[in-house]
């Protein structure tokens, strides 16, 4: 179940329990802000979590942003197992905060930072996830910032082609850039 770890089912959303733990750790450690890091499905979870904590950051690499555009048989298996008897299209439409980060960010405009990187050699993630997400913020170029300067979109030429194939050097470079944005 590739999606269940961060989406749960009708009676339980694991992210709410994760947020309790994160808030408790922040309180005990004195941390003022937090960065959520993830790629692909983990990037979706990072975008969701960051939207819940003001002034946090989602540092994401080629995340899914719209669950319905993920691998069809995986999405169907998730809904058939975790939401048995529920209508998948209705759920996808009714709960953007859980299944569609493009609509969720567009409707709620969370007060967070986002550093979103995607390789140009991952065309499905560029067109199906990256382009719709950056369009919320009026970014029409391949790379750029939103008006607030808190959302940065980076389409880069990855050394290794394909989805999720970020090298250590690319990750470190972009993490440094994200931290610079976050600290500004």
PDB file of N, CA, C and O in Angstrom, residues 34-102:
ATOM      1  N   UNK A  34      10.116  24.247  11.290  1.00  0.00           N
ATOM      2  CA  UNK A  34      10.428  22.881  10.882  1.00  0.00           C
ATOM      3  C   UNK A  34      10.421  22.799   9.356  1.00  0.00           C
ATOM      4  O   UNK A  34       9.709  23.553   8.689  1.00  0.00           O
ATOM      5  N   UNK A  35      11.245  21.895   8.828  1.00  0.00           N
ATOM      6  CA  UNK A  35      11.294  21.633   7.388  1.00  0.00           C
ATOM      7  C   UNK A  35      10.852  20.204   7.154  1.00  0.00           C
ATOM      8  O   UNK A  35      11.358  19.273   7.788  1.00  0.00           O
ATOM      9  N   UNK A  36       9.910  20.034   6.223  1.00  0.00           N
ATOM     10  CA  UNK A  36       9.452  18.713   5.810  1.00  0.00           C
ATOM     11  C   UNK A  36      10.110  18.397   4.472  1.00  0.00           C
ATOM     12  O   UNK A  36      10.014  19.192   3.537  1.00  0.00           O
ATOM     13  N   UNK A  37      10.776  17.260   4.393  1.00  0.00           N
ATOM     14  CA  UNK A  37      11.529  16.879   3.207  1.00  0.00           C
ATOM     15  C   UNK A  37      10.934  15.604   2.636  1.00  0.00           C
ATOM     16  O   UNK A  37      10.677  14.650   3.375  1.00  0.00           O
ATOM     17  N   UNK A  38      10.717  15.581   1.320  1.00  0.00           N
ATOM     18  CA  UNK A  38      10.212  14.361   0.712  1.00  0.00           C
ATOM     19  C   UNK A  38      10.236  14.416  -0.795  1.00  0.00           C
ATOM     20  O   UNK A  38      10.223  15.485  -1.400  1.00  0.00           O
ATOM     21  N   UNK A  39      10.285  13.245  -1.385  1.00  0.00           N
ATOM     22  CA  UNK A  39      10.228  13.116  -2.834  1.00  0.00           C
ATOM     23  C   UNK A  39       9.117  12.159  -3.219  1.00  0.00           C
ATOM     24  O   UNK A  39       8.754  11.264  -2.453  1.00  0.00           O
ATOM     25  N   UNK A  40       8.542  12.390  -4.392  1.00  0.00           N
ATOM     26  CA  UNK A  40       7.472  11.555  -4.927  1.00  0.00           C
ATOM     27  C   UNK A  40       6.291  11.539  -3.952  1.00  0.00           C
ATOM     28  O   UNK A  40       5.791  12.597  -3.582  1.00  0.00           O
ATOM     29  N   UNK A  41       5.861  10.372  -3.473  1.00  0.00           N
ATOM     30  CA  UNK A  41       4.766  10.310  -2.507  1.00  0.00           C
ATOM     31  C   UNK A  41       5.123  10.993  -1.204  1.00  0.00           C
ATOM     32  O   UNK A  41       4.279  11.618  -0.560  1.00  0.00           O
ATOM     33  N   UNK A  42       6.394  10.893  -0.793  1.00  0.00           N
ATOM     34  CA  UNK A  42       6.841  11.577   0.413  1.00  0.00           C
ATOM     35  C   UNK A  42       6.797  13.092   0.249  1.00  0.00           C
ATOM     36  O   UNK A  42       6.615  13.832   1.215  1.00  0.00           O
ATOM     37  N   UNK A  43       6.939  13.560  -0.993  1.00  0.00           N
ATOM     38  CA  UNK A  43       6.803  14.987  -1.272  1.00  0.00           C
ATOM     39  C   UNK A  43       5.370  15.449  -1.093  1.00  0.00           C
ATOM     40  O   UNK A  43       5.124  16.559  -0.613  1.00  0.00           O
ATOM     41  N   UNK A  44       4.422  14.598  -1.468  1.00  0.00           N
ATOM     42  CA  UNK A  44       3.006  14.911  -1.235  1.00  0.00           C
ATOM     43  C   UNK A  44       2.767  15.072   0.262  1.00  0.00           C
ATOM     44  O   UNK A  44       2.157  16.039   0.706  1.00  0.00           O
ATOM     45  N   UNK A  45       3.281  14.109   1.044  1.00  0.00           N
ATOM     46  CA  UNK A  45       3.125  14.166   2.503  1.00  0.00           C
ATOM     47  C   UNK A  45       3.791  15.420   3.069  1.00  0.00           C
ATOM     48  O   UNK A  45       3.250  16.059   3.971  1.00  0.00           O
ATOM     49  N   UNK A  46       4.965  15.789   2.537  1.00  0.00           N
ATOM     50  CA  UNK A  46       5.667  16.986   3.011  1.00  0.00           C
ATOM     51  C   UNK A  46       4.859  18.250   2.713  1.00  0.00           C
ATOM     52  O   UNK A  46       4.773  19.160   3.544  1.00  0.00           O
ATOM     53  N   UNK A  47       4.265  18.328   1.529  1.00  0.00           N
ATOM     54  CA  UNK A  47       3.420  19.482   1.195  1.00  0.00           C
ATOM     55  C   UNK A  47       2.210  19.554   2.121  1.00  0.00           C
ATOM     56  O   UNK A  47       1.846  20.632   2.597  1.00  0.00           O
ATOM     57  N   UNK A  48       1.583  18.412   2.399  1.00  0.00           N
ATOM     58  CA  UNK A  48       0.429  18.375   3.310  1.00  0.00           C
ATOM     59  C   UNK A  48       0.818  18.842   4.699  1.00  0.00           C
ATOM     60  O   UNK A  48       0.142  19.666   5.309  1.00  0.00           O
ATOM     61  N   UNK A  49       1.896  18.273   5.221  1.00  0.00           N
ATOM     62  CA  UNK A  49       2.313  18.581   6.586  1.00  0.00           C
ATOM     63  C   UNK A  49       2.713  20.050   6.715  1.00  0.00           C
ATOM     64  O   UNK A  49       2.322  20.726   7.668  1.00  0.00           O
ATOM     65  N   UNK A  50       3.470  20.550   5.758  1.00  0.00           N
ATOM     66  CA  UNK A  50       3.922  21.937   5.829  1.00  0.00           C
ATOM     67  C   UNK A  50       2.755  22.910   5.775  1.00  0.00           C
ATOM     68  O   UNK A  50       2.790  23.960   6.420  1.00  0.00           O
ATOM     69  N   UNK A  51       1.712  22.559   5.047  1.00  0.00           N
ATOM     70  CA  UNK A  51       0.534  23.432   4.976  1.00  0.00           C
ATOM     71  C   UNK A  51      -0.148  23.561   6.328  1.00  0.00           C
ATOM     72  O   UNK A  51      -0.874  24.520   6.562  1.00  0.00           O
ATOM     73  N   UNK A  52       0.107  22.638   7.247  1.00  0.00           N
ATOM     74  CA  UNK A  52      -0.528  22.646   8.562  1.00  0.00           C
ATOM     75  C   UNK A  52       0.238  23.457   9.597  1.00  0.00           C
ATOM     76  O   UNK A  52      -0.309  23.760  10.659  1.00  0.00           O
ATOM     77  N   UNK A  53       1.495  23.783   9.315  1.00  0.00           N
ATOM     78  CA  UNK A  53       2.315  24.501  10.296  1.00  0.00           C
ATOM     79  C   UNK A  53       2.814  25.806   9.678  1.00  0.00           C
ATOM     80  O   UNK A  53       3.677  25.789   8.794  1.00  0.00           O
ATOM     81  N   UNK A  54       2.282  26.938  10.117  1.00  0.00           N
ATOM     82  CA  UNK A  54       2.726  28.226   9.568  1.00  0.00           C
ATOM     83  C   UNK A  54       4.237  28.401   9.694  1.00  0.00           C
ATOM     84  O   UNK A  54       4.850  27.990  10.675  1.00  0.00           O
ATOM     85  N   UNK A  55       4.818  28.999   8.678  1.00  0.00           N
ATOM     86  CA  UNK A  55       6.247  29.301   8.598  1.00  0.00           C
ATOM     87  C   UNK A  55       7.144  28.071   8.530  1.00  0.00           C
ATOM     88  O   UNK A  55       8.351  28.186   8.682  1.00  0.00           O
ATOM     89  N   UNK A  56       6.562  26.905   8.293  1.00  0.00           N
ATOM     90  CA  UNK A  56       7.376  25.717   8.040  1.00  0.00           C
ATOM     91  C   UNK A  56       7.766  25.730   6.568  1.00  0.00           C
ATOM     92  O   UNK A  56       7.369  26.618   5.813  1.00  0.00           O
ATOM     93  N   UNK A  57       8.565  24.745   6.159  1.00  0.00           N
ATOM     94  CA  UNK A  57       8.947  24.627   4.760  1.00  0.00           C
ATOM     95  C   UNK A  57       8.717  23.208   4.281  1.00  0.00           C
ATOM     96  O   UNK A  57       8.978  22.250   5.011  1.00  0.00           O
ATOM     97  N   UNK A  58       8.249  23.096   3.040  1.00  0.00           N
ATOM     98  CA  UNK A  58       8.220  21.825   2.331  1.00  0.00           C
ATOM     99  C   UNK A  58       9.345  21.882   1.304  1.00  0.00           C
ATOM    100  O   UNK A  58       9.323  22.719   0.400  1.00  0.00           O
ATOM    101  N   UNK A  59      10.349  21.039   1.473  1.00  0.00           N
ATOM    102  CA  UNK A  59      11.444  20.907   0.504  1.00  0.00           C
ATOM    103  C   UNK A  59      11.166  19.602  -0.228  1.00  0.00           C
ATOM    104  O   UNK A  59      11.326  18.522   0.331  1.00  0.00           O
ATOM    105  N   UNK A  60      10.665  19.713  -1.470  1.00  0.00           N
ATOM    106  CA  UNK A  60      10.150  18.533  -2.168  1.00  0.00           C
ATOM    107  C   UNK A  60      10.837  18.324  -3.514  1.00  0.00           C
ATOM    108  O   UNK A  60      11.171  19.275  -4.212  1.00  0.00           O
ATOM    109  N   UNK A  61      11.012  17.056  -3.833  1.00  0.00           N
ATOM    110  CA  UNK A  61      11.619  16.647  -5.090  1.00  0.00           C
ATOM    111  C   UNK A  61      10.595  15.818  -5.869  1.00  0.00           C
ATOM    112  O   UNK A  61      10.229  14.724  -5.440  1.00  0.00           O
ATOM    113  N   UNK A  62      10.131  16.357  -6.982  1.00  0.00           N
ATOM    114  CA  UNK A  62       9.176  15.684  -7.880  1.00  0.00           C
ATOM    115  C   UNK A  62       8.029  15.023  -7.126  1.00  0.00           C
ATOM    116  O   UNK A  62       7.760  13.838  -7.302  1.00  0.00           O
ATOM    117  N   UNK A  63       7.332  15.791  -6.283  1.00  0.00           N
ATOM    118  CA  UNK A  63       6.232  15.180  -5.534  1.00  0.00           C
ATOM    119  C   UNK A  63       5.000  14.964  -6.411  1.00  0.00           C
ATOM    120  O   UNK A  63       4.806  15.635  -7.415  1.00  0.00           O
ATOM    121  N   UNK A  64       4.169  14.019  -5.990  1.00  0.00           N
ATOM    122  CA  UNK A  64       2.809  13.986  -6.503  1.00  0.00           C
ATOM    123  C   UNK A  64       2.132  15.187  -5.852  1.00  0.00           C
ATOM    124  O   UNK A  64       2.397  15.484  -4.698  1.00  0.00           O
ATOM    125  N   UNK A  65       1.298  15.856  -6.582  1.00  0.00           N
ATOM    126  CA  UNK A  65       0.532  16.949  -5.993  1.00  0.00           C
ATOM    127  C   UNK A  65      -0.960  16.674  -6.079  1.00  0.00           C
ATOM    128  O   UNK A  65      -1.729  17.227  -5.300  1.00  0.00           O
ATOM    129  N   UNK A  66      -1.348  15.838  -7.027  1.00  0.00           N
ATOM    130  CA  UNK A  66      -2.757  15.492  -7.231  1.00  0.00           C
ATOM    131  C   UNK A  66      -2.841  13.970  -7.216  1.00  0.00           C
ATOM    132  O   UNK A  66      -2.368  13.301  -8.134  1.00  0.00           O
ATOM    133  N   UNK A  67      -3.409  13.425  -6.158  1.00  0.00           N
ATOM    134  CA  UNK A  67      -3.454  11.977  -5.984  1.00  0.00           C
ATOM    135  C   UNK A  67      -4.079  11.262  -7.178  1.00  0.00           C
ATOM    136  O   UNK A  67      -3.613  10.201  -7.581  1.00  0.00           O
ATOM    137  N   UNK A  68      -5.114  11.832  -7.763  1.00  0.00           N
ATOM    138  CA  UNK A  68      -5.792  11.195  -8.893  1.00  0.00           C
ATOM    139  C   UNK A  68      -4.875  11.014 -10.097  1.00  0.00           C
ATOM    140  O   UNK A  68      -5.161  10.196 -10.964  1.00  0.00           O
ATOM    141  N   UNK A  69      -3.757  11.743 -10.126  1.00  0.00           N
ATOM    142  CA  UNK A  69      -2.817  11.623 -11.252  1.00  0.00           C
ATOM    143  C   UNK A  69      -1.648  10.686 -10.946  1.00  0.00           C
ATOM    144  O   UNK A  69      -0.693  10.599 -11.711  1.00  0.00           O
ATOM    145  N   UNK A  70      -1.726  10.007  -9.821  1.00  0.00           N
ATOM    146  CA  UNK A  70      -0.702   9.026  -9.459  1.00  0.00           C
ATOM    147  C   UNK A  70      -0.977   7.739 -10.239  1.00  0.00           C
ATOM    148  O   UNK A  70      -1.932   7.657 -11.007  1.00  0.00           O
ATOM    149  N   UNK A  71      -0.189   6.710 -10.053  1.00  0.00           N
ATOM    150  CA  UNK A  71      -0.319   5.447 -10.777  1.00  0.00           C
ATOM    151  C   UNK A  71      -1.737   4.903 -10.569  1.00  0.00           C
ATOM    152  O   UNK A  71      -2.120   4.590  -9.429  1.00  0.00           O
ATOM    153  N   UNK A  72      -2.530   4.786 -11.641  1.00  0.00           N
ATOM    154  CA  UNK A  72      -3.951   4.441 -11.482  1.00  0.00           C
ATOM    155  C   UNK A  72      -4.228   3.185 -10.657  1.00  0.00           C
ATOM    156  O   UNK A  72      -5.088   3.212  -9.769  1.00  0.00           O
ATOM    157  N   UNK A  73      -3.508   2.094 -10.908  1.00  0.00           N
ATOM    158  CA  UNK A  73      -3.820   0.864 -10.154  1.00  0.00           C
ATOM    159  C   UNK A  73      -3.451   1.000  -8.675  1.00  0.00           C
ATOM    160  O   UNK A  73      -4.092   0.394  -7.823  1.00  0.00           O
ATOM    161  N   UNK A  74      -2.473   1.821  -8.350  1.00  0.00           N
ATOM    162  CA  UNK A  74      -2.101   2.045  -6.951  1.00  0.00           C
ATOM    163  C   UNK A  74      -3.194   2.854  -6.253  1.00  0.00           C
ATOM    164  O   UNK A  74      -3.595   2.538  -5.127  1.00  0.00           O
ATOM    165  N   UNK A  75      -3.685   3.891  -6.926  1.00  0.00           N
ATOM    166  CA  UNK A  75      -4.752   4.715  -6.359  1.00  0.00           C
ATOM    167  C   UNK A  75      -6.015   3.872  -6.167  1.00  0.00           C
ATOM    168  O   UNK A  75      -6.648   3.925  -5.106  1.00  0.00           O
ATOM    169  N   UNK A  76      -6.359   3.086  -7.174  1.00  0.00           N
ATOM    170  CA  UNK A  76      -7.551   2.232  -7.067  1.00  0.00           C
ATOM    171  C   UNK A  76      -7.409   1.225  -5.931  1.00  0.00           C
ATOM    172  O   UNK A  76      -8.354   1.023  -5.158  1.00  0.00           O
ATOM    173  N   UNK A  77      -6.238   0.596  -5.803  1.00  0.00           N
ATOM    174  CA  UNK A  77      -6.029  -0.374  -4.719  1.00  0.00           C
ATOM    175  C   UNK A  77      -6.147   0.308  -3.358  1.00  0.00           C
ATOM    176  O   UNK A  77      -6.762  -0.231  -2.440  1.00  0.00           O
ATOM    177  N   UNK A  78      -5.570   1.495  -3.228  1.00  0.00           N
ATOM    178  CA  UNK A  78      -5.662   2.235  -1.968  1.00  0.00           C
ATOM    179  C   UNK A  78      -7.133   2.488  -1.609  1.00  0.00           C
ATOM    180  O   UNK A  78      -7.560   2.195  -0.493  1.00  0.00           O
ATOM    181  N   UNK A  79      -7.900   3.043  -2.537  1.00  0.00           N
ATOM    182  CA  UNK A  79      -9.298   3.356  -2.230  1.00  0.00           C
ATOM    183  C   UNK A  79     -10.134   2.095  -2.006  1.00  0.00           C
ATOM    184  O   UNK A  79     -10.986   2.076  -1.125  1.00  0.00           O
ATOM    185  N   UNK A  80      -9.885   1.048  -2.780  1.00  0.00           N
ATOM    186  CA  UNK A  80     -10.635  -0.201  -2.598  1.00  0.00           C
ATOM    187  C   UNK A  80     -10.336  -0.851  -1.251  1.00  0.00           C
ATOM    188  O   UNK A  80     -11.194  -1.505  -0.667  1.00  0.00           O
ATOM    189  N   UNK A  81      -9.138  -0.653  -0.741  1.00  0.00           N
ATOM    190  CA  UNK A  81      -8.748  -1.259   0.526  1.00  0.00           C
ATOM    191  C   UNK A  81      -9.067  -0.357   1.713  1.00  0.00           C
ATOM    192  O   UNK A  81      -9.719  -0.778   2.668  1.00  0.00           O
ATOM    193  N   UNK A  82      -8.593   0.869   1.665  1.00  0.00           N
ATOM    194  CA  UNK A  82      -8.738   1.775   2.818  1.00  0.00           C
ATOM    195  C   UNK A  82     -10.112   2.431   2.902  1.00  0.00           C
ATOM    196  O   UNK A  82     -10.557   2.777   3.992  1.00  0.00           O
ATOM    197  N   UNK A  83     -10.767   2.628   1.779  1.00  0.00           N
ATOM    198  CA  UNK A  83     -12.052   3.337   1.754  1.00  0.00           C
ATOM    199  C   UNK A  83     -13.135   2.442   1.131  1.00  0.00           C
ATOM    200  O   UNK A  83     -13.971   2.911   0.371  1.00  0.00           O
ATOM    201  N   UNK A  84     -13.123   1.183   1.463  1.00  0.00           N
ATOM    202  CA  UNK A  84     -14.063   0.211   0.884  1.00  0.00           C
ATOM    203  C   UNK A  84     -15.506   0.704   1.029  1.00  0.00           C
ATOM    204  O   UNK A  84     -15.929   1.131   2.094  1.00  0.00           O
ATOM    205  N   UNK A  85     -16.222   0.699  -0.096  1.00  0.00           N
ATOM    206  CA  UNK A  85     -17.619   1.134  -0.096  1.00  0.00           C
ATOM    207  C   UNK A  85     -17.806   2.622  -0.338  1.00  0.00           C
ATOM    208  O   UNK A  85     -18.935   3.080  -0.494  1.00  0.00           O
ATOM    209  N   UNK A  86     -16.743   3.393  -0.347  1.00  0.00           N
ATOM    210  CA  UNK A  86     -16.822   4.836  -0.590  1.00  0.00           C
ATOM    211  C   UNK A  86     -16.646   5.096  -2.089  1.00  0.00           C
ATOM    212  O   UNK A  86     -16.026   4.324  -2.802  1.00  0.00           O
ATOM    213  N   UNK A  87     -17.137   6.211  -2.549  1.00  0.00           N
ATOM    214  CA  UNK A  87     -17.014   6.597  -3.950  1.00  0.00           C
ATOM    215  C   UNK A  87     -15.729   7.397  -4.148  1.00  0.00           C
ATOM    216  O   UNK A  87     -15.614   8.526  -3.654  1.00  0.00           O
ATOM    217  N   UNK A  88     -14.758   6.798  -4.857  1.00  0.00           N
ATOM    218  CA  UNK A  88     -13.451   7.427  -5.019  1.00  0.00           C
ATOM    219  C   UNK A  88     -13.531   8.821  -5.655  1.00  0.00           C
ATOM    220  O   UNK A  88     -12.960   9.773  -5.105  1.00  0.00           O
ATOM    221  N   UNK A  89     -14.217   9.010  -6.773  1.00  0.00           N
ATOM    222  CA  UNK A  89     -14.264  10.366  -7.355  1.00  0.00           C
ATOM    223  C   UNK A  89     -14.865  11.405  -6.405  1.00  0.00           C
ATOM    224  O   UNK A  89     -14.390  12.538  -6.356  1.00  0.00           O
ATOM    225  N   UNK A  90     -15.884  11.008  -5.639  1.00  0.00           N
ATOM    226  CA  UNK A  90     -16.478  11.947  -4.686  1.00  0.00           C
ATOM    227  C   UNK A  90     -15.496  12.308  -3.578  1.00  0.00           C
ATOM    228  O   UNK A  90     -15.409  13.466  -3.163  1.00  0.00           O
ATOM    229  N   UNK A  91     -14.757  11.315  -3.086  1.00  0.00           N
ATOM    230  CA  UNK A  91     -13.762  11.579  -2.043  1.00  0.00           C
ATOM    231  C   UNK A  91     -12.669  12.514  -2.552  1.00  0.00           C
ATOM    232  O   UNK A  91     -12.270  13.458  -1.865  1.00  0.00           O
ATOM    233  N   UNK A  92     -12.171  12.237  -3.748  1.00  0.00           N
ATOM    234  CA  UNK A  92     -11.116  13.067  -4.329  1.00  0.00           C
ATOM    235  C   UNK A  92     -11.582  14.514  -4.466  1.00  0.00           C
ATOM    236  O   UNK A  92     -10.805  15.447  -4.229  1.00  0.00           O
ATOM    237  N   UNK A  93     -12.826  14.705  -4.815  1.00  0.00           N
ATOM    238  CA  UNK A  93     -13.377  16.045  -4.979  1.00  0.00           C
ATOM    239  C   UNK A  93     -13.651  16.718  -3.635  1.00  0.00           C
ATOM    240  O   UNK A  93     -13.420  17.907  -3.457  1.00  0.00           O
ATOM    241  N   UNK A  94     -14.150  15.943  -2.673  1.00  0.00           N
ATOM    242  CA  UNK A  94     -14.605  16.514  -1.402  1.00  0.00           C
ATOM    243  C   UNK A  94     -13.481  16.892  -0.447  1.00  0.00           C
ATOM    244  O   UNK A  94     -13.659  17.780   0.388  1.00  0.00           O
ATOM    245  N   UNK A  95     -12.335  16.246  -0.539  1.00  0.00           N
ATOM    246  CA  UNK A  95     -11.272  16.459   0.444  1.00  0.00           C
ATOM    247  C   UNK A  95      -9.932  16.828  -0.200  1.00  0.00           C
ATOM    248  O   UNK A  95      -8.969  16.071  -0.146  1.00  0.00           O
ATOM    249  N   UNK A  96      -9.842  18.045  -0.764  1.00  0.00           N
ATOM    250  CA  UNK A  96      -8.571  18.435  -1.378  1.00  0.00           C
ATOM    251  C   UNK A  96      -7.429  18.490  -0.365  1.00  0.00           C
ATOM    252  O   UNK A  96      -6.278  18.218  -0.718  1.00  0.00           O
ATOM    253  N   UNK A  97      -7.734  18.822   0.909  1.00  0.00           N
ATOM    254  CA  UNK A  97      -6.676  18.897   1.931  1.00  0.00           C
ATOM    255  C   UNK A  97      -6.026  17.543   2.171  1.00  0.00           C
ATOM    256  O   UNK A  97      -4.942  17.470   2.751  1.00  0.00           O
ATOM    257  N   UNK A  98      -6.650  16.499   1.687  1.00  0.00           N
ATOM    258  CA  UNK A  98      -6.117  15.158   1.869  1.00  0.00           C
ATOM    259  C   UNK A  98      -5.598  14.551   0.573  1.00  0.00           C
ATOM    260  O   UNK A  98      -4.650  13.770   0.602  1.00  0.00           O
ATOM    261  N   UNK A  99      -6.205  14.917  -0.574  1.00  0.00           N
ATOM    262  CA  UNK A  99      -5.905  14.231  -1.819  1.00  0.00           C
ATOM    263  C   UNK A  99      -5.434  15.105  -2.974  1.00  0.00           C
ATOM    264  O   UNK A  99      -5.049  14.589  -4.012  1.00  0.00           O
ATOM    265  N   UNK A 100      -5.458  16.419  -2.845  1.00  0.00           N
ATOM    266  CA  UNK A 100      -5.124  17.290  -3.976  1.00  0.00           C
ATOM    267  C   UNK A 100      -4.442  18.563  -3.455  1.00  0.00           C
ATOM    268  O   UNK A 100      -5.106  19.515  -3.047  1.00  0.00           O
ATOM    269  N   UNK A 101      -3.128  18.573  -3.475  1.00  0.00           N
ATOM    270  CA  UNK A 101      -2.394  19.719  -2.939  1.00  0.00           C
ATOM    271  C   UNK A 101      -2.523  20.948  -3.820  1.00  0.00           C
ATOM    272  O   UNK A 101      -2.422  22.074  -3.323  1.00  0.00           O
ATOM    273  N   UNK A 102      -2.792  20.778  -5.105  1.00  0.00           N
ATOM    274  CA  UNK A 102      -3.000  21.952  -5.955  1.00  0.00           C
ATOM    275  C   UNK A 102      -4.248  22.701  -5.490  1.00  0.00           C
ATOM    276  O   UNK A 102      -4.196  23.895  -5.214  1.00  0.00           O
TER     277      UNK A 102
END
